[in-house]
Structure formats: C-alpha cells, structure tokens
Amino acid sequence: SLAVTRRVGSAALPALDTLAAWASLVFFLALMGVAVQDPTRIRLAVALIAVIFLVGVAARSPLLGLLAVTVWLFVLGMTRRLVSELAPITHTDPLLLVAPLLLTLLALAAIRQGAFREPTILTKGVFALSALSLLAALNPAGGSLAGGVGGLLFVLVPMLGFWIGRHYLDDRGLRLLIKLVAALAVAAAVYGLLQTLSGFPSWDQKWISDVT
C-alpha cells in the first residue's frame, strides 16, 4: 500500500509540471494579447514573462536559476532597446526589477536553507553592511523614501549574491558561472566592436535619440 502511494505521488509530479507549463503558456498568450492592445503595457508584459520563466528555472535548480539571471542581465540592455521600438520610454521600467526580484527570492531560499550557518568574519561583515545599507535607505533624514529604496538596487541587491553563492555554489557551479560570464563578455565585446566599426543598429540609434 505504501509503495503504491509512493508511485502515485511520484507520477503526480510530472502531471503538475505539465499543468504549470500549460498555465504559463496561457498566461504568456494573455499577456501578449494585452500588450498588443495597449503598447504602453509591453514592458510590463515582457517583465512578467521573464519573471515566470526565471522563477520556473530557479525552482527546478537554484544554480540554473542563477545562471539564467546572469544571462538575463546580459540581454537586458538589448531587450529594453528592442521593446522601445514598440513602446515609448517611460520614467519607470519594470524590466529593471526582474533581476532584483529573482536575486531576492534566491537569497531568501538560501538563507532559509542555512546560508547563515557557521558564520565567519566575512559573513558577519557582509550582514552588518547589508543592515547598514537598509537602515540608510529608510533614514528619513536622507531624502525621499523612494530614492532610498531605489538606492538599494545598487547596494543591497548585489550583496544578496554573497548569500546565494555561499549556499548554492560549489567549485563546479563557480566554474560554470565563470565560463558563462567569460562567454557573455566575449559576445558583448564583439557587439561593441560592431557598433564601433559598422555604426549603431536602428534600435540603438532610436534609444540614443530618445534619451538624449
């Protein structure tokens, strides 16, 4: 009886994965329909689709999720420029919140699973610096609260990578991450050379014209 129950439970997992995949597809099509009807929502639609995809990858494997976020950060600039071909540039861009959201989720999962265990001098220093940056952002004497919270994207969010790496990255994972960053750096350098030698593509030129 127990063996049968286990077989049934294990068989239900692929069914749940299939259901989640179909639900994601339906949600994707619905978002694209909304975006087509209202171009001003294209950025939000693309951001939500990216979040759904990255969360799904990270749920299966935190290491693959970290690698996927790295790739997303690499294509973020190009994505924003291509989206600007279809939608006007706005003061707030939800595409910029995709990576911070995923890093926050990965960091919370790492902390919940023991990233704070066996603290060292380095971990205590990172924790203290993170707490100070959070307090500085919430300090009413430091200016607007929105500005302080926005500053966390440049200070606190990158430090979350410390806890992600401490819990999820071993030597093999670190080698994979370094190789991925190296490959992306070569691709970025090639694209930069093409811009220098052949001129800016239409999407880059439009971005330059819109923001200057």
Coordinates of C-alpha atoms in Angstrom, one line a residue:
S1 CA 0.0 0.0 0.0
L2 CA 2.8 2.4 0.9
A3 CA 4.7 1.5 -2.3
V4 CA 1.6 2.2 -4.4
T5 CA 1.1 5.5 -2.7
R6 CA 4.7 6.5 -3.4
R7 CA 4.3 5.5 -7.1
V8 CA 1.1 7.5 -7.4
G9 CA 2.7 10.5 -5.7
S10 CA 5.8 10.4 -8.0
A11 CA 3.5 10.1 -11.0
A12 CA 1.6 13.2 -10.0
L13 CA 4.7 15.4 -10.1
P14 CA 5.1 15.3 -13.9
A15 CA 1.4 16.0 -14.2
L16 CA 1.8 19.1 -12.0
D17 CA 4.8 20.2 -14.1
T18 CA 2.7 19.8 -17.3
L19 CA -0.2 21.7 -15.8
A20 CA 2.2 24.5 -14.7
A21 CA 3.7 24.6 -18.2
W22 CA 0.3 24.9 -19.9
A23 CA -0.8 27.5 -17.3
S24 CA 2.4 29.5 -18.1
L25 CA 1.7 29.3 -21.8
V26 CA -1.9 30.5 -21.4
F27 CA -0.7 33.4 -19.1
F28 CA 2.0 34.2 -21.7
L29 CA -0.6 34.4 -24.5
A30 CA -2.9 36.5 -22.4
L31 CA -0.1 39.0 -21.6
M32 CA 0.9 39.3 -25.2
G33 CA -2.7 39.9 -26.1
V34 CA -2.9 42.7 -23.6
A35 CA 0.4 44.1 -24.8
V36 CA -0.8 44.2 -28.4
Q37 CA -3.9 46.1 -27.5
D38 CA -2.0 48.6 -25.3
P39 CA 1.6 49.2 -26.3
T40 CA 2.3 51.0 -23.1
R41 CA 2.0 47.7 -21.2
I42 CA 4.5 45.8 -23.4
R43 CA 7.3 46.4 -20.8
L44 CA 5.2 45.0 -18.0
A45 CA 4.2 42.0 -20.1
V46 CA 7.8 41.2 -21.0
A47 CA 8.9 41.6 -17.4
L48 CA 6.2 39.3 -16.1
I49 CA 7.0 36.7 -18.7
A50 CA 10.7 36.9 -17.8
V51 CA 9.8 36.5 -14.1
I52 CA 7.7 33.5 -14.8
F53 CA 10.4 31.8 -16.8
L54 CA 13.2 32.6 -14.4
V55 CA 11.2 31.5 -11.3
G56 CA 10.4 28.3 -13.0
V57 CA 14.1 27.6 -13.8
A58 CA 15.2 28.6 -10.3
A59 CA 12.5 26.3 -8.7
R60 CA 13.9 23.3 -10.5
S61 CA 17.6 24.2 -9.8
P62 CA 18.9 27.3 -7.9
L63 CA 22.2 27.0 -9.8
L64 CA 20.5 27.1 -13.2
G65 CA 18.3 29.9 -11.9
L66 CA 21.5 31.9 -11.0
L67 CA 22.9 31.2 -14.5
A68 CA 19.6 32.2 -16.1
V69 CA 19.6 35.5 -14.2
T70 CA 23.2 36.1 -15.4
V71 CA 22.0 35.6 -19.0
W72 CA 19.0 37.9 -18.4
L73 CA 21.3 40.7 -17.1
F74 CA 23.4 40.3 -20.3
V75 CA 20.4 40.6 -22.6
L76 CA 18.6 43.3 -20.5
G77 CA 20.0 46.2 -22.4
M78 CA 19.2 44.8 -25.8
T79 CA 15.7 43.8 -24.5
R80 CA 15.0 47.4 -23.3
R81 CA 16.1 48.8 -26.7
L82 CA 14.0 46.3 -28.7
V83 CA 11.0 47.0 -26.5
S84 CA 11.5 50.7 -27.1
E85 CA 10.9 50.1 -30.8
L86 CA 7.3 49.1 -29.8
A87 CA 6.6 51.2 -26.7
P88 CA 7.6 54.6 -25.6
I89 CA 10.3 55.1 -23.0
T90 CA 8.9 55.7 -19.5
H91 CA 10.4 57.0 -16.3
T92 CA 9.8 53.6 -14.6
D93 CA 10.8 50.4 -16.4
P94 CA 9.6 47.1 -14.8
L95 CA 12.3 45.3 -16.8
L96 CA 14.8 46.6 -14.3
L97 CA 13.1 44.9 -11.4
V98 CA 13.3 41.3 -12.9
A99 CA 16.8 40.5 -11.7
P100 CA 16.5 42.1 -8.3
L101 CA 13.3 40.1 -7.7
L102 CA 14.9 36.8 -8.7
L103 CA 18.1 37.5 -6.6
T104 CA 15.9 38.3 -3.6
L105 CA 14.0 35.1 -4.0
L106 CA 17.2 33.1 -4.4
A107 CA 18.8 34.8 -1.4
L108 CA 15.7 34.2 0.8
A109 CA 15.7 30.5 -0.2
A110 CA 19.5 30.2 0.6
I111 CA 19.0 31.9 3.9
R112 CA 16.1 29.7 4.8
Q113 CA 18.2 26.6 3.9
G114 CA 21.1 27.6 6.1
A115 CA 23.2 30.3 4.4
F116 CA 23.7 32.0 7.8
R117 CA 25.1 28.8 9.5
E118 CA 28.7 28.7 10.7
P119 CA 29.2 32.5 10.4
T120 CA 32.7 33.8 9.6
I121 CA 34.2 37.2 10.0
L122 CA 33.4 37.8 6.3
T123 CA 29.8 36.8 6.6
K124 CA 29.3 38.9 9.7
G125 CA 30.8 41.9 7.8
V126 CA 28.5 41.4 4.8
F127 CA 25.5 41.1 7.1
A128 CA 26.4 44.3 9.0
L129 CA 27.0 46.2 5.8
S130 CA 23.6 45.0 4.4
A131 CA 21.9 46.1 7.6
L132 CA 23.5 49.5 7.5
S133 CA 22.5 50.0 3.8
L134 CA 18.9 49.1 4.7
L135 CA 18.9 51.5 7.6
A136 CA 20.4 54.2 5.4
A137 CA 17.7 53.7 2.8
L138 CA 14.9 54.0 5.4
N139 CA 16.5 57.0 7.1
P140 CA 14.0 59.9 6.9
A141 CA 16.8 62.4 7.0
G142 CA 18.4 61.0 3.9
G143 CA 15.8 62.4 1.5
S144 CA 12.9 60.7 -0.2
L145 CA 12.0 57.2 0.7
A146 CA 11.6 56.3 -3.0
G147 CA 15.2 57.4 -3.6
G148 CA 16.5 55.4 -0.7
V149 CA 14.7 52.2 -1.8
G150 CA 15.9 52.8 -5.4
G151 CA 19.4 53.0 -4.0
L152 CA 19.1 49.5 -2.6
L153 CA 19.0 48.2 -6.1
F154 CA 22.7 49.3 -6.5
V155 CA 23.9 48.4 -2.9
L156 CA 21.8 45.8 -1.1
V157 CA 20.6 43.7 -4.1
P158 CA 24.2 42.9 -5.4
M159 CA 25.2 41.9 -1.9
L160 CA 22.5 39.2 -1.9
G161 CA 24.7 37.4 -4.3
F162 CA 27.0 36.7 -1.4
W163 CA 24.4 34.6 0.4
I164 CA 23.4 32.8 -2.8
G165 CA 26.9 31.9 -3.6
R166 CA 27.7 30.8 -0.1
H167 CA 24.9 28.3 -0.1
Y168 CA 24.4 27.2 -3.7
L169 CA 27.8 27.5 -5.4
D170 CA 30.4 24.8 -5.1
D171 CA 33.6 24.5 -7.2
R172 CA 31.7 23.1 -10.2
G173 CA 29.0 25.7 -10.0
L174 CA 31.5 28.5 -9.7
R175 CA 33.4 27.2 -12.8
L176 CA 30.2 27.1 -14.8
L177 CA 29.4 30.7 -13.7
I178 CA 32.8 32.0 -14.6
K179 CA 32.8 30.3 -18.0
L180 CA 29.3 31.7 -18.7
V181 CA 30.4 35.2 -17.7
A182 CA 33.5 34.9 -19.9
A183 CA 31.5 33.8 -22.9
L184 CA 29.0 36.6 -22.4
A185 CA 31.8 39.1 -22.1
V186 CA 33.2 38.0 -25.5
A187 CA 29.8 38.3 -27.1
A188 CA 29.4 41.8 -25.6
A189 CA 32.9 42.8 -26.9
V190 CA 32.0 41.6 -30.4
Y191 CA 28.8 43.6 -30.3
G192 CA 30.7 46.7 -29.1
L193 CA 33.2 46.3 -32.0
L194 CA 30.3 46.0 -34.5
Q195 CA 28.8 49.2 -33.1
T196 CA 32.2 50.9 -33.4
L197 CA 33.1 49.7 -36.9
S198 CA 29.7 49.5 -38.6
G199 CA 27.6 52.1 -36.6
F200 CA 24.7 51.7 -34.3
P201 CA 21.8 49.5 -35.3
S202 CA 18.4 51.1 -35.6
W203 CA 17.2 50.1 -32.1
D204 CA 20.4 51.5 -30.6
Q205 CA 20.1 54.7 -32.6
K206 CA 16.5 55.2 -31.6
W207 CA 17.4 54.6 -27.9
I208 CA 20.1 57.3 -28.2
S209 CA 17.7 59.7 -29.8
D210 CA 15.0 59.1 -27.2
V211 CA 17.1 59.5 -24.1
T212 CA 19.3 62.5 -25.2

